[in-house]
CSV table of C-alpha atoms and ligand atoms in Angstrom, one decimal:
chain,number,residue,atom,x,y,z
Q,1202,MET,CA,16.8,-15.4,-11.6
Q,1203,ALA,CA,16.5,-12.2,-9.6
Q,1204,LYS,CA,17.5,-12.0,-5.9
Q,1205,ILE,CA,17.0,-8.8,-3.8
Q,1206,THR,CA,18.2,-8.1,-0.3
Q,1207,VAL,CA,16.3,-5.6,2.1
Q,1208,VAL,CA,18.3,-4.6,4.7
Q,1209,GLY,CA,16.2,-3.4,8.0
Q,1210,ALA,CA,13.6,-6.0,8.8
Q,1211,GLY,CA,11.1,-3.6,10.5
Q,1212,ASN,CA,8.2,-1.9,9.6
Q,1213,VAL,CA,9.1,-0.5,6.2
Q,1214,GLY,CA,12.0,-3.4,5.3
Q,1215,ALA,CA,9.1,-5.9,6.2
Q,1216,THR,CA,5.8,-4.5,4.4
Q,1217,CYS,CA,8.7,-4.0,1.5
Q,1218,ALA,CA,10.1,-7.8,1.1
Q,1219,ASN,CA,6.0,-8.8,1.5
Q,1220,VAL,CA,5.1,-6.8,-1.4
Q,1221,LEU,CA,8.1,-7.9,-3.2
Q,1222,ALA,CA,7.5,-11.8,-2.5
Q,1223,PHE,CA,3.2,-11.1,-3.2
Q,1224,ASN,CA,3.5,-9.5,-6.6
Q,1225,LYS,CA,6.5,-11.9,-7.7
Q,1226,ILE,CA,9.1,-9.1,-8.1
Q,1227,ALA,CA,12.0,-11.7,-7.6
Q,1228,ASP,CA,13.1,-15.1,-7.1
Q,1229,GLU,CA,14.6,-15.0,-4.1
Q,1230,VAL,CA,13.9,-12.0,-1.4
Q,1231,VAL,CA,17.1,-11.8,1.7
Q,1232,MET,CA,15.6,-9.7,4.7
Q,1233,LEU,CA,18.6,-9.0,7.2
Q,1234,ASP,CA,18.5,-7.2,10.5
Q,1235,VAL,CA,20.7,-6.7,13.3
Q,1236,LYS,CA,17.9,-8.1,16.0
Q,1237,GLU,CA,18.7,-12.0,16.4
Q,1238,GLY,CA,15.6,-13.7,15.2
Q,1239,VAL,CA,13.5,-10.9,13.6
Q,1240,ALA,CA,14.1,-11.1,9.9
Q,1241,GLU,CA,14.1,-15.2,10.5
Q,1242,GLY,CA,10.6,-14.7,12.0
Q,1243,LYS,CA,9.4,-12.5,9.4
Q,1244,ALA,CA,10.7,-14.6,6.8
Q,1245,ILE,CA,8.8,-17.7,7.8
Q,1246,ASP,CA,5.9,-15.9,8.6
Q,1247,MET,CA,6.0,-14.4,4.8
Q,1248,MET,CA,6.2,-18.0,3.7
Q,1249,GLN,CA,3.6,-19.5,5.5
Q,1250,THR,CA,1.4,-17.3,3.4
Q,1251,ALA,CA,3.2,-18.0,0.4
Q,1252,GLN,CA,0.3,-21.2,-0.3
Q,1253,THR,CA,-2.6,-18.7,0.8
Q,1254,LEU,CA,-1.4,-16.0,-1.6
Q,1255,ASP,CA,0.2,-17.9,-4.3
Q,1256,PHE,CA,4.1,-17.1,-5.0
Q,1257,GLU,CA,6.6,-19.0,-5.2
Q,1258,THR,CA,9.3,-16.7,-4.1
Q,1259,LYS,CA,11.8,-17.3,-1.4
Q,1260,ILE,CA,12.0,-15.3,1.2
Q,1261,VAL,CA,15.1,-15.4,3.9
Q,1262,GLY,CA,15.8,-14.2,7.0
Q,1263,ILE,CA,18.9,-13.8,8.3
Q,1264,THR,CA,20.4,-11.8,11.3
Q,1265,ASN,CA,23.9,-9.6,10.3
Q,1266,ASP,CA,25.4,-12.9,8.0
Q,1267,TYR,CA,26.1,-10.9,5.1
Q,1268,SER,CA,27.2,-14.0,2.9
Q,1269,LYS,CA,23.4,-14.9,2.6
Q,1270,THR,CA,23.1,-11.5,0.5
Q,1271,ALA,CA,25.6,-12.4,-2.0
Q,1272,ASP,CA,24.6,-11.8,-6.2
Q,1273,SER,CA,22.0,-9.9,-5.4
Q,1274,ASP,CA,21.0,-7.6,-8.0
Q,1275,VAL,CA,19.2,-4.8,-6.0
Q,1276,VAL,CA,20.1,-3.7,-2.6
Q,1277,ILE,CA,17.1,-2.1,-0.3
Q,1278,VAL,CA,18.4,-0.2,2.5
Q,1279,THR,CA,15.5,0.2,4.7
Q,1280,SER,CA,18.1,-0.1,8.5
Q,1281,GLY,CA,18.1,2.7,11.2
Q,1282,ILE,CA,16.0,4.5,13.2
Q,1283,PRO,CA,12.6,6.0,12.0
Q,1284,ARG,CA,11.3,9.5,13.3
Q,1285,LYS,CA,9.1,9.4,16.4
Q,1286,PRO,CA,6.2,12.1,16.7
Q,1287,GLY,CA,7.8,15.5,16.4
Q,1288,MET,CA,10.9,14.8,14.8
Q,1289,THR,CA,12.2,16.0,11.7
Q,1290,ARG,CA,13.9,13.2,9.2
Q,1291,GLU,CA,16.8,15.6,9.0
Q,1292,GLU,CA,17.2,15.1,13.1
Q,1293,LEU,CA,18.1,11.1,12.6
Q,1294,ILE,CA,21.1,11.9,10.4
Q,1295,GLY,CA,23.8,11.4,13.5
Q,1296,VAL,CA,22.4,7.7,14.2
Q,1297,ASN,CA,21.2,6.5,10.4
Q,1298,ALA,CA,24.9,8.0,8.7
Q,1299,ASN,CA,26.9,5.5,10.5
Q,1300,ILE,CA,24.6,2.5,10.0
Q,1301,VAL,CA,23.9,3.0,6.2
Q,1302,LYS,CA,27.6,3.4,5.7
Q,1303,SER,CA,28.4,0.0,7.0
Q,1304,VAL,CA,25.4,-1.7,5.4
Q,1305,VAL,CA,26.2,-0.7,2.2
Q,1306,GLU,CA,30.0,-1.1,2.2
Q,1307,ASN,CA,29.1,-5.0,3.4
Q,1308,CYS,CA,26.7,-5.5,1.1
Q,1309,LEU,CA,29.0,-4.3,-1.8
Q,1310,LYS,CA,31.4,-7.0,-0.7
Q,1311,PHE,CA,29.1,-9.8,-1.5
Q,1312,SER,CA,26.9,-8.2,-4.2
Q,1313,PRO,CA,29.6,-6.2,-6.1
Q,1314,ASN,CA,27.0,-5.5,-8.9
Q,1315,ALA,CA,23.9,-4.4,-6.8
Q,1316,ILE,CA,22.0,-1.5,-7.6
Q,1317,PHE,CA,20.8,0.2,-4.4
Q,1318,ILE,CA,17.7,1.8,-3.1
Q,1319,ILE,CA,18.1,3.9,-0.5
Q,1320,ILE,CA,15.2,4.2,2.1
Q,1321,SER,CA,16.3,5.3,5.6
Q,1322,ASN,CA,16.3,9.0,6.6
Q,1323,PRO,CA,17.2,11.7,5.8
Q,1324,MET,CA,16.7,10.2,2.7
Q,1325,ASP,CA,18.5,12.9,0.4
Q,1326,THR,CA,21.5,12.8,2.9
Q,1327,MET,CA,22.0,9.0,3.2
Q,1328,THR,CA,21.6,8.6,-0.6
Q,1329,TYR,CA,24.4,11.1,-1.0
Q,1330,LEU,CA,26.5,9.2,1.8
Q,1331,THR,CA,26.3,6.2,-0.2
Q,1332,LEU,CA,27.4,7.4,-3.3
Q,1333,LYS,CA,29.9,9.1,-1.9
Q,1334,ALA,CA,31.2,6.7,0.4
Q,1335,THR,CA,31.3,3.9,-2.4
Q,1336,GLY,CA,32.1,5.7,-5.3
Q,1337,LEU,CA,29.5,3.9,-7.1
Q,1338,PRO,CA,28.4,5.1,-10.4
Q,1339,LYS,CA,25.4,7.6,-10.3
Q,1340,ASN,CA,23.1,4.9,-12.0
Q,1341,ARG,CA,23.3,2.6,-9.2
Q,1342,VAL,CA,22.4,4.6,-6.3
Q,1343,ILE,CA,18.7,5.7,-6.1
Q,1344,GLY,CA,16.9,7.4,-3.4
Q,1345,MET,CA,13.1,6.6,-2.9
Q,1346,GLY,CA,11.2,9.4,-1.2
Q,1347,GLY,CA,9.4,11.1,-4.3
Q,1348,THR,CA,7.8,8.1,-5.4
Q,1349,LEU,CA,6.0,8.1,-1.5
Q,1350,ASP,CA,5.9,11.3,-1.8
Q,1351,SER,CA,4.0,11.7,-5.0
Q,1352,SER,CA,1.5,8.6,-3.7
Q,1353,ARG,CA,0.6,10.6,-0.5
Q,1354,PHE,CA,-0.1,13.7,-3.4
Q,1355,LYS,CA,-2.2,11.6,-5.3
Q,1356,TYR,CA,-4.1,10.4,-2.3
Q,1357,TYR,CA,-4.7,14.0,-1.3
Q,1358,LEU,CA,-5.6,15.3,-4.8
Q,1359,SER,CA,-8.1,12.3,-4.8
Q,1360,GLN,CA,-9.9,13.1,-1.7
Q,1361,ALA,CA,-10.2,16.9,-2.6
Q,1362,LEU,CA,-11.6,15.4,-5.8
Q,1363,ASN,CA,-13.4,12.8,-4.5
Q,1364,VAL,CA,-12.4,10.2,-7.2
Q,1365,ASN,CA,-9.8,7.4,-6.8
Q,1366,PRO,CA,-6.5,8.0,-6.6
Q,1367,SER,CA,-5.4,5.4,-9.7
Q,1368,GLN,CA,-7.3,8.5,-11.2
Q,1369,VAL,CA,-5.3,11.2,-10.5
Q,1370,ASP,CA,-1.5,11.9,-11.4
Q,1371,GLY,CA,1.1,13.7,-10.2
Q,1372,THR,CA,4.7,14.2,-9.2
Q,1373,VAL,CA,6.8,15.6,-6.2
Q,1374,ILE,CA,10.3,16.6,-6.5
Q,1375,GLY,CA,13.1,18.2,-4.8
Q,1376,GLY,CA,14.0,17.0,-1.3
Q,1377,HIS,CA,12.2,14.5,0.8
Q,1378,GLY,CA,11.7,16.7,4.2
Q,1379,ASP,CA,8.5,18.2,5.4
Q,1380,THR,CA,9.7,21.6,3.6
Q,1381,THR,CA,11.6,20.5,1.3
Q,1382,MET,CA,9.2,18.6,-0.9
Q,1383,ILE,CA,7.8,20.3,-4.4
Q,1384,PRO,CA,3.8,18.7,-5.1
Q,1385,LEU,CA,3.9,20.0,-8.8
Q,1386,LYS,CA,0.3,21.2,-8.6
Q,1387,ARG,CA,0.5,23.3,-12.1
Q,1388,LEU,CA,1.0,19.8,-13.9
Q,1389,ALA,CA,-1.3,17.1,-11.6
Q,1390,THR,CA,-4.3,16.1,-13.5
Q,1391,TYR,CA,-7.4,14.0,-13.2
Q,1392,ASN,CA,-7.4,11.7,-16.2
Q,1393,GLY,CA,-5.8,14.3,-18.5
Q,1394,ILE,CA,-7.4,17.5,-16.9
Q,1395,PRO,CA,-5.8,19.8,-15.0
Q,1396,VAL,CA,-6.5,20.0,-11.3
Q,1397,SER,CA,-6.5,23.6,-10.9
Q,1398,GLN,CA,-9.4,23.9,-13.3
Q,1399,LEU,CA,-11.6,21.6,-10.9
Q,1400,LEU,CA,-10.1,22.8,-7.4
Q,1401,ASP,CA,-10.4,26.4,-6.7
Q,1402,ALA,CA,-6.4,27.6,-5.5
Q,1403,ALA,CA,-7.1,27.4,-1.7
Q,1404,THR,CA,-8.0,23.6,-2.0
Q,1405,LEU,CA,-4.9,22.8,-4.2
Q,1406,ASP,CA,-2.9,24.9,-1.4
Q,1407,LYS,CA,-4.0,22.6,1.0
Q,1408,VAL,CA,-3.5,19.6,-1.2
Q,1409,VAL,CA,0.0,20.8,-1.4
Q,1410,ALA,CA,0.4,21.6,2.5
Q,1411,ASP,CA,-1.2,18.1,3.3
Q,1412,THR,CA,1.1,16.4,1.0
Q,1413,MET,CA,4.0,18.1,2.7
Q,1414,VAL,CA,3.2,17.2,5.9
Q,1415,GLY,CA,1.8,13.9,4.8
Q,1416,GLY,CA,4.6,11.9,6.8
Q,1417,ALA,CA,4.4,13.7,10.0
Q,1418,THR,CA,0.6,13.7,10.0
Q,1419,LEU,CA,1.1,9.5,10.0
Q,1420,THR,CA,3.7,9.5,12.5
Q,1421,GLY,CA,1.6,11.7,14.5
Q,1422,LEU,CA,-1.2,9.1,14.5
Q,1423,LEU,CA,0.8,6.1,14.8
Q,1424,GLY,CA,3.5,7.2,17.0
Q,1425,THR,CA,6.2,5.8,14.6
Q,1426,SER,CA,6.7,6.6,10.8
Q,1427,ALA,CA,4.5,5.2,8.5
Q,1428,TRP,CA,5.4,1.7,6.6
Q,1429,TYR,CA,2.4,0.4,4.2
Q,1430,ALA,CA,3.0,3.2,1.5
Q,1431,PRO,CA,7.1,3.5,1.9
Q,1432,GLY,CA,7.8,-0.1,1.7
Q,1433,ALA,CA,5.1,-0.8,-1.6
Q,1434,ALA,CA,7.1,2.3,-3.1
Q,1435,GLY,CA,10.7,0.5,-2.4
Q,1436,ALA,CA,8.9,-2.6,-4.4
Q,1437,TYR,CA,7.6,-0.3,-7.2
Q,1438,VAL,CA,11.1,1.1,-7.3
Q,1439,ALA,CA,13.0,-2.4,-6.9
Q,1440,GLU,CA,10.3,-3.5,-9.8
Q,1441,SER,CA,11.0,-1.0,-12.6
Q,1442,ILE,CA,14.4,-2.2,-12.2
Q,1443,ILE,CA,14.1,-6.1,-12.1
Q,1444,ARG,CA,11.7,-5.9,-14.8
Q,1445,ASP,CA,13.1,-3.6,-16.9
Q,1446,TYR,CA,9.9,-1.5,-16.9
Q,1447,LYS,CA,12.1,2.2,-18.0
Q,1448,ARG,CA,8.7,3.6,-15.4
Q,1449,LEU,CA,9.2,7.3,-15.6
Q,1450,ILE,CA,9.6,7.7,-11.2
Q,1451,PRO,CA,10.4,10.9,-9.1
Q,1452,CYS,CA,13.4,9.4,-7.1
Q,1453,CYS,CA,16.4,10.9,-5.6
Q,1454,ILE,CA,19.4,10.8,-8.2
Q,1455,TYR,CA,22.8,12.6,-8.2
Q,1456,LEU,CA,22.7,15.8,-10.5
Q,1457,GLU,CA,25.5,17.0,-12.6
Q,1458,GLY,CA,23.9,19.9,-13.9
Q,1459,GLU,CA,20.5,18.5,-14.7
Q,1460,TYR,CA,17.8,21.7,-12.8
Q,1461,GLY,CA,21.0,24.0,-12.2
Q,1462,GLN,CA,22.2,21.5,-9.6
Q,1463,LYS,CA,25.5,19.9,-9.2
Q,1464,ASP,CA,27.2,17.5,-6.5
Q,1465,ILE,CA,23.5,16.8,-4.8
Q,1466,CYS,CA,21.3,13.7,-4.6
Q,1467,ILE,CA,17.7,15.2,-4.8
Q,1468,GLY,CA,14.1,14.3,-6.2
Q,1469,VAL,CA,13.8,14.6,-9.9
Q,1470,PRO,CA,12.0,12.2,-12.5
Q,1471,ALA,CA,14.1,9.7,-13.9
Q,1472,ILE,CA,13.9,6.3,-16.2
Q,1473,LEU,CA,14.5,3.6,-14.0
Q,1474,GLY,CA,15.2,-0.1,-16.0
Q,1475,ARG,CA,18.0,-3.0,-15.6
Q,1476,ASN,CA,21.0,-0.4,-15.6
Q,1477,GLY,CA,19.4,1.3,-12.5
Q,1478,VAL,CA,19.0,5.0,-13.8
Q,1479,GLU,CA,18.8,5.3,-17.7
Q,1480,LYS,CA,17.9,8.8,-17.7
Q,1481,ILE,CA,17.1,12.1,-15.4
Q,1482,VAL,CA,14.0,13.9,-17.4
Q,1483,ASP,CA,15.1,17.1,-17.1
Q,1484,PHE,CA,12.0,19.3,-18.0
Q,1485,LYS,CA,11.4,22.9,-18.0
Q,1486,LEU,CA,9.9,24.3,-14.3
Q,1487,ASN,CA,8.5,27.6,-13.9
Q,1488,ASP,CA,10.3,30.5,-12.3
Q,1489,GLU,CA,8.2,29.8,-9.2
Q,1490,GLU,CA,9.1,26.3,-9.2
Q,1491,LYS,CA,13.0,26.9,-10.1
Q,1492,ALA,CA,12.7,28.7,-6.8
Q,1493,LEU,CA,11.4,26.2,-4.5
Q,1494,PHE,CA,13.8,23.7,-6.0
Q,1495,GLU,CA,17.0,25.9,-5.6
Q,1496,LYS,CA,15.6,26.1,-1.8
Q,1497,SER,CA,15.1,22.7,-1.6
Q,1498,ALA,CA,18.7,21.8,-2.7
Q,1499,GLU,CA,20.0,24.5,-0.7
Q,1500,ALA,CA,18.2,23.1,2.7
Q,1501,VAL,CA,19.5,19.5,1.2
Q,1502,ARG,CA,23.2,20.6,0.9
Q,1503,LYS,CA,23.0,22.3,4.6
Q,1504,THR,CA,22.2,18.3,5.6
Q,1505,ASN,CA,24.6,16.6,3.6
Q,1506,ASP,CA,27.4,19.3,5.1
Q,1507,ILE,CA,26.7,17.5,8.7
Q,1508,LEU,CA,28.4,14.4,7.3
Q,1509,LYS,CA,31.9,15.9,7.2
Q,1510,GLU,CA,31.2,17.2,10.9
Q,1511,ILE,CA,30.1,13.6,11.7
Q,1512,LYS,CA,33.2,12.1,10.0
Q,1513,ALA,CA,30.5,10.3,8.0
Q,1514,LEU,CA,32.4,11.5,4.7
O,1045,LIG,N1,12.6,7.1,2.3
O,1045,LIG,C1,11.2,7.3,2.6
O,1045,LIG,O1,10.1,7.8,2.1
O,1045,LIG,C2,10.8,6.5,4.3
O,1045,LIG,C3,9.3,6.4,4.3
O,1045,LIG,C4,8.9,5.9,5.7
O,1045,LIG,C5,10.5,5.5,6.7
O,1045,LIG,N2,11.9,5.7,6.3
O,1045,LIG,C6,12.9,5.5,7.0
O,1045,LIG,O2,13.2,4.2,6.8
O,1045,LIG,C7,14.0,3.6,8.2
O,1045,LIG,C8,13.0,2.5,8.4
O,1045,LIG,O3,12.3,2.6,8.8
O,1045,LIG,P1,11.1,2.2,9.9
O,1045,LIG,O4,9.8,2.1,10.1
O,1045,LIG,O5,11.0,0.2,9.2
O,1045,LIG,O6,12.2,1.9,11.2
O,1045,LIG,P2,11.8,0.0,12.2
O,1045,LIG,O7,12.8,0.5,13.5
O,1045,LIG,O8,10.5,-0.3,12.4
O,1045,LIG,O9,13.0,-0.5,11.3
O,1045,LIG,C9,14.1,-0.8,11.2
O,1045,LIG,C10,15.1,-1.9,11.5
O,1045,LIG,O10,16.6,-1.6,10.9
O,1045,LIG,C11,17.3,-2.3,11.9
O,1045,LIG,N3,18.4,-2.0,11.8
O,1045,LIG,C12,19.3,-0.9,12.8
O,1045,LIG,N4,20.4,-1.1,12.5
O,1045,LIG,C13,20.7,-2.4,11.9
O,1045,LIG,C14,21.8,-2.0,11.0
O,1045,LIG,N5,23.0,-1.8,11.2
O,1045,LIG,N6,21.8,-3.3,10.1
O,1045,LIG,C15,20.8,-3.9,9.8
O,1045,LIG,N7,19.6,-3.9,10.6
O,1045,LIG,C16,19.5,-2.7,11.2
O,1045,LIG,C17,16.8,-2.5,13.3
O,1045,LIG,O11,16.9,-3.6,13.9
O,1045,LIG,C18,15.1,-2.1,12.8
O,1045,LIG,O12,14.6,-3.8,12.8
O,1045,LIG,C19,13.8,4.9,9.1
O,1045,LIG,O13,15.0,5.8,8.9
O,1045,LIG,C20,12.6,5.9,8.4
O,1045,LIG,O14,12.9,7.2,8.7
O,1045,LIG,C21,11.8,6.6,4.7
């Protein structure tokens, strides 16, 4: 019997819980929030779709009572503030570091064996904070960012090619920031055909640029950060773990020498299964990609350094 806790029943958390239930990924989904009644209300609302949408997953909403999250297999952390138009993800660190740290520690008390998926921003640094603050092994702390950025990359590629996103493949590695993510245009394909043979260089560069500010574009339109794709991406990561699918997913993981980096959590492709991170796929980047990855890691490290300044670590 699989149980998943989603902390934060806001836009991303509630969407994620909804997808988990609708796709029958867990038998029980617990949503926890600090706002009185919100998680409870959303859980009841979702349970009232169980008959029409045909799922058996039990969804429970709670305010602050971590005992109800006990024995979760996976904990998904979405609690914290989202960015507003004009803000970077990095600007959220002051508020979100304390929230993420206390949430993770509380969850661990009741689910000592859980695998953690961190979504709260700045996600690479929140993943690093989780790993360092808890001392958990690196296979049990996974940041979700590259999954979403890759689906945005596939969307923009599909728009340029005028095809369905499901026909396109592409990966984004590096940090989950507007200037730190690296959409790997060299490796993107349309049904196995390199997109570099189908799109001219200027169009492909525009796809990359649009992908990198994909989140900011939506924040500008919505007035807050997006939630459908982020919530679904969180559920996709959780599904690979719960069902031991061993999907190869770009996500934020602690590196110990892979891609030439150490002591950092950053986006790389990894196989996710019942043990969390089962393998990091350390493939060969070309010189341009390597340079971008190094620059990205440097920027993520700078944000990680703030954790010490604000005494979160
Ligand atoms: N990694 C990604 O790809 C990605 C994508 C989108 C959003 N995000 C991030 O996810 C986070 C959530 O975004 P959102 O749009 O759902 O925001 P939101 O404001 O809609 O929801 C956040 C929820 O967290 C709750 N919360 C705050 N402190 C809490 C605590 N201590 N314990 C439990 N719950 C608490 C709030 O009450 C709120 O309901 C933000 O930090 C956002 O930047 C990440």
